[in-house]
PDB file of C-alpha atoms in Angstrom:
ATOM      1  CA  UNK A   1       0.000   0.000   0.000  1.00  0.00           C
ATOM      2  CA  UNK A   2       2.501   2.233   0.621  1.00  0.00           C
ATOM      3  CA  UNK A   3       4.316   4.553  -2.301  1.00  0.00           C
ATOM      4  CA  UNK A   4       7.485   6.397  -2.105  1.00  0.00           C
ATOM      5  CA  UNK A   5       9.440   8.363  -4.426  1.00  0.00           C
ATOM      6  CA  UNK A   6      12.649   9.265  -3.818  1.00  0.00           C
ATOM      7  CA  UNK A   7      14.269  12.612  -5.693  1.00  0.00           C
ATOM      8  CA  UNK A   8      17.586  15.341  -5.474  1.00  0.00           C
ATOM      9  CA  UNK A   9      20.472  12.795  -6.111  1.00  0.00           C
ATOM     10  CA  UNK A  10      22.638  13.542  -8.873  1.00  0.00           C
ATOM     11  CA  UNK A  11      26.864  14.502  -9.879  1.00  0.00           C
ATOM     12  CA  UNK A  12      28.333  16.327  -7.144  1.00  0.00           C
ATOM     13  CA  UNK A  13      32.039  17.062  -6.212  1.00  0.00           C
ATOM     14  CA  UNK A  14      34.192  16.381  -3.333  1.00  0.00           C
ATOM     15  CA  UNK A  15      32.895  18.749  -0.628  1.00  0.00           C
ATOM     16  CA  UNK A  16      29.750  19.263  -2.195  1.00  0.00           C
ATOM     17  CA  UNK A  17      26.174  19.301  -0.844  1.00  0.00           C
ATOM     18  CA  UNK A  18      23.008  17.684  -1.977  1.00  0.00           C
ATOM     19  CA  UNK A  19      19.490  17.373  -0.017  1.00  0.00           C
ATOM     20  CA  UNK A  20      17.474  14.490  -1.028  1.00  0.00           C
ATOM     21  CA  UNK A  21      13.420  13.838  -0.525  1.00  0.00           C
ATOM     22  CA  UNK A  22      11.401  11.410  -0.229  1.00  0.00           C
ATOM     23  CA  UNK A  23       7.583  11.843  -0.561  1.00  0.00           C
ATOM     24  CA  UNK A  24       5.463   9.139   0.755  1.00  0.00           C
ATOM     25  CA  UNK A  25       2.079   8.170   0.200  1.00  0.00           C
ATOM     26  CA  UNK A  26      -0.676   5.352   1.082  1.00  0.00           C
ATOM     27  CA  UNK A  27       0.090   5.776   4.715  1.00  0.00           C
ATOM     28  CA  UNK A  28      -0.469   7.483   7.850  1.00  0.00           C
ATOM     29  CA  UNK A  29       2.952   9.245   7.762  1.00  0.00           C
ATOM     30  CA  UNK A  30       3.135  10.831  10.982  1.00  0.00           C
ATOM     31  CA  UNK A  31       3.274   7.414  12.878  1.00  0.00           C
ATOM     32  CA  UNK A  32       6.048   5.409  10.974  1.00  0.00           C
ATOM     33  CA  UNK A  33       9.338   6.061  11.953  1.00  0.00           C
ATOM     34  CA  UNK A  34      11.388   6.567   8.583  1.00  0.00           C
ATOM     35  CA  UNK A  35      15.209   6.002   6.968  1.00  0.00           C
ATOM     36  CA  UNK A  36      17.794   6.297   4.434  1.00  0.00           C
ATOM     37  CA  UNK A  37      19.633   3.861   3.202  1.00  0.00           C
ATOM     38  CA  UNK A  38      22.562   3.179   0.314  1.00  0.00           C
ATOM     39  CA  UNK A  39      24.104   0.771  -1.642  1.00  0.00           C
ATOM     40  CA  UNK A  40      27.075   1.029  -4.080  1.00  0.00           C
ATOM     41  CA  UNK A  41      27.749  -1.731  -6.500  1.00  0.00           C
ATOM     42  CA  UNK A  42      29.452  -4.773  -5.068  1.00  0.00           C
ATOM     43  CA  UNK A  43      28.484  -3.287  -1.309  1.00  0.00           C
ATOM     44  CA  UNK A  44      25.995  -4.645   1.119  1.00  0.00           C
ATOM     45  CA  UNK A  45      22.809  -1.821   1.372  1.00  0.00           C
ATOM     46  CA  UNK A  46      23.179   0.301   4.654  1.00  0.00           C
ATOM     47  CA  UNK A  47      21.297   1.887   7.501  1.00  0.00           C
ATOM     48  CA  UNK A  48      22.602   5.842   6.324  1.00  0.00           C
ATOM     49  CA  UNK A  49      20.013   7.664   8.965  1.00  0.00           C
ATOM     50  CA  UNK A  50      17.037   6.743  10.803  1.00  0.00           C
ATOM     51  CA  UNK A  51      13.964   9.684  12.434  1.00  0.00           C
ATOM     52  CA  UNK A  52      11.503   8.420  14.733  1.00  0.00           C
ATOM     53  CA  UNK A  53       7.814   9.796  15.148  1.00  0.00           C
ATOM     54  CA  UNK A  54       9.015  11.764  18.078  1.00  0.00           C
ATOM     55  CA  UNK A  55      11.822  13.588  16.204  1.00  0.00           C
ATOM     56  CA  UNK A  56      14.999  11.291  17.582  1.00  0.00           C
ATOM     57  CA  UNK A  57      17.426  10.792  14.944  1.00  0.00           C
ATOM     58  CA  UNK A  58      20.109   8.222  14.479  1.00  0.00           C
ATOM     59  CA  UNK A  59      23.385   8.616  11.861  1.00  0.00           C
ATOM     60  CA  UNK A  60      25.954   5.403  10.746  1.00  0.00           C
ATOM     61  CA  UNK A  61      29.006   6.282  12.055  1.00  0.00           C
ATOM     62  CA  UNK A  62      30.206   7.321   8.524  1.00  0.00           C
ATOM     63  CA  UNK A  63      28.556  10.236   7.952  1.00  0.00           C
ATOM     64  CA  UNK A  64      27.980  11.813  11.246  1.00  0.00           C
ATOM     65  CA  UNK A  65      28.315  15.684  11.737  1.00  0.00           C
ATOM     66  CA  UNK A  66      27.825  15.721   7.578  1.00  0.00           C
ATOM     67  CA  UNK A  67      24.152  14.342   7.063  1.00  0.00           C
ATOM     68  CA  UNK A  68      21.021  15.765   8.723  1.00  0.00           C
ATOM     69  CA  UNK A  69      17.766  13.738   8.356  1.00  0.00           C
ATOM     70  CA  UNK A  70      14.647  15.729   8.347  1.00  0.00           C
ATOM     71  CA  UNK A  71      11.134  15.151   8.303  1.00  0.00           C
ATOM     72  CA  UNK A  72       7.661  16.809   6.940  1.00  0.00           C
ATOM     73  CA  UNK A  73       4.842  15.212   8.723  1.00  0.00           C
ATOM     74  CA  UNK A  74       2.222  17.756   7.223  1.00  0.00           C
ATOM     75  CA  UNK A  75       3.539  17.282   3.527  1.00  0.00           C
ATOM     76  CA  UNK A  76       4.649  13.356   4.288  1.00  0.00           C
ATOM     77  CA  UNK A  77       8.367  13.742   3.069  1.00  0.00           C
ATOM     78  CA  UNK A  78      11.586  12.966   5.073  1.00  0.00           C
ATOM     79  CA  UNK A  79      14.839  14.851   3.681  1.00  0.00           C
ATOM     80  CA  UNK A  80      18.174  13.869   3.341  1.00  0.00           C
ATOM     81  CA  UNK A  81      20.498  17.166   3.773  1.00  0.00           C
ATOM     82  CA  UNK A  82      23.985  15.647   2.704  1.00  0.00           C
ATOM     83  CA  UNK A  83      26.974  18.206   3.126  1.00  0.00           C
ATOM     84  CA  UNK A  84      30.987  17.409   2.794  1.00  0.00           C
ATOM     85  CA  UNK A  85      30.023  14.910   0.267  1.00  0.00           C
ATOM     86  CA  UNK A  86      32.870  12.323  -0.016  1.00  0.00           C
ATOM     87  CA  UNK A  87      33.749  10.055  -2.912  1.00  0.00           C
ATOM     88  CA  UNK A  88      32.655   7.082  -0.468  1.00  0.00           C
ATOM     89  CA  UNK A  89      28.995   8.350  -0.853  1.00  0.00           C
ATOM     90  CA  UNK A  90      28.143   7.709  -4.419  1.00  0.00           C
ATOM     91  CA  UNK A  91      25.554   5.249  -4.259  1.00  0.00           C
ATOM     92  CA  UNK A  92      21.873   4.877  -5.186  1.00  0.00           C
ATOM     93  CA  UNK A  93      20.029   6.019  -2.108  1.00  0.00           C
ATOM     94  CA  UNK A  94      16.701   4.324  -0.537  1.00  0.00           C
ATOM     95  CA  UNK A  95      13.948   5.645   1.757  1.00  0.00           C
ATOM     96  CA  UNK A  96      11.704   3.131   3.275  1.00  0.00           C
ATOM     97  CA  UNK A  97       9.716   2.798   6.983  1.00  0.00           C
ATOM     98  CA  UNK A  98      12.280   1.479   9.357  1.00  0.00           C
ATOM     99  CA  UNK A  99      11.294  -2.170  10.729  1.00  0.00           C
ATOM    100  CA  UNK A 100       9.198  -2.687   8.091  1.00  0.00           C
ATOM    101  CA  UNK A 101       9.516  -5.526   5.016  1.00  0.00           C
ATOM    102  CA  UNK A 102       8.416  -2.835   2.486  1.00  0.00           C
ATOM    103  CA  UNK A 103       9.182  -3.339  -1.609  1.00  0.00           C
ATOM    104  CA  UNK A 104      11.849  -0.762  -2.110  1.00  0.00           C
ATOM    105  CA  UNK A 105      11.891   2.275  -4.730  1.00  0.00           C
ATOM    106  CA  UNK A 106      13.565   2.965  -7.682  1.00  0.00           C
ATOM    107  CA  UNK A 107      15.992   5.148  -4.962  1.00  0.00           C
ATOM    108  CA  UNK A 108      17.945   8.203  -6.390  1.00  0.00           C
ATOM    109  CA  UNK A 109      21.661   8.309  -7.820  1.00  0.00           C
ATOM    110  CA  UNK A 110      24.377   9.874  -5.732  1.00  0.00           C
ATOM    111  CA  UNK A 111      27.021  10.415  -7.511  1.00  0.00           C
ATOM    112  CA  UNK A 112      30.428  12.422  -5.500  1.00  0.00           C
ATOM    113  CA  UNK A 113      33.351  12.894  -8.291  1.00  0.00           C
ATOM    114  CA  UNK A 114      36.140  15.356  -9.330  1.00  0.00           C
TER     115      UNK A 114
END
């Protein structure tokens, strides 16, 4: 039942900034904690960030004091505010409920080159 689309990726350089969205629909928003995740090629996907319903927010290690998840309970979007953008960041980026066995989207392209 539920939809999500994720947008904002795209060719960045080294020290660059990019915010991503993620608009989700189907749902009752408000109560579903939410996260990013990533996966590169030949790499495992990854827990990126995490935001609870009451605001709490949870980084990987990786990209702490660079990313900032967000979310938009009237407008049903979480964000992705990625700054210092590293060459170890490129990947295709996912949004989904945490804890929950949802079908993934088509994610959005991160790309971090010189």
């Amino acid at each position: 039942q539920v939809r999500i689309e994720e947008s904002g990726g795209g060719l960045v350089q080294p020290g660059g900034s990019l915010r991503l969205s993620c608009a989700v629909s189907g749902i009752a928003f408000d109560v579903y904690h939410m996260a990013w995740y990533r996966q590169s090629p030949g790499k495992q996907r990854e827990l990126v960030a995490s935001i609870l319903t009451s605001g709490s927010t949870n980084y990987v290690d990786s990209v702490k004091g660079r990313f900032t998840i967000a979310r938009d309970n009237a407008k049903s979007t979480v964000h992705l505010q990625m700054n210092s953008l590293m060459p170890g960041d490129t990947a295709v980026y996912y949004c989904k409920r945490l804890n929950f066995r949802d079908e993934w989207g088509q994610g959005t392209q991160v790309t971090v080159s010189s």
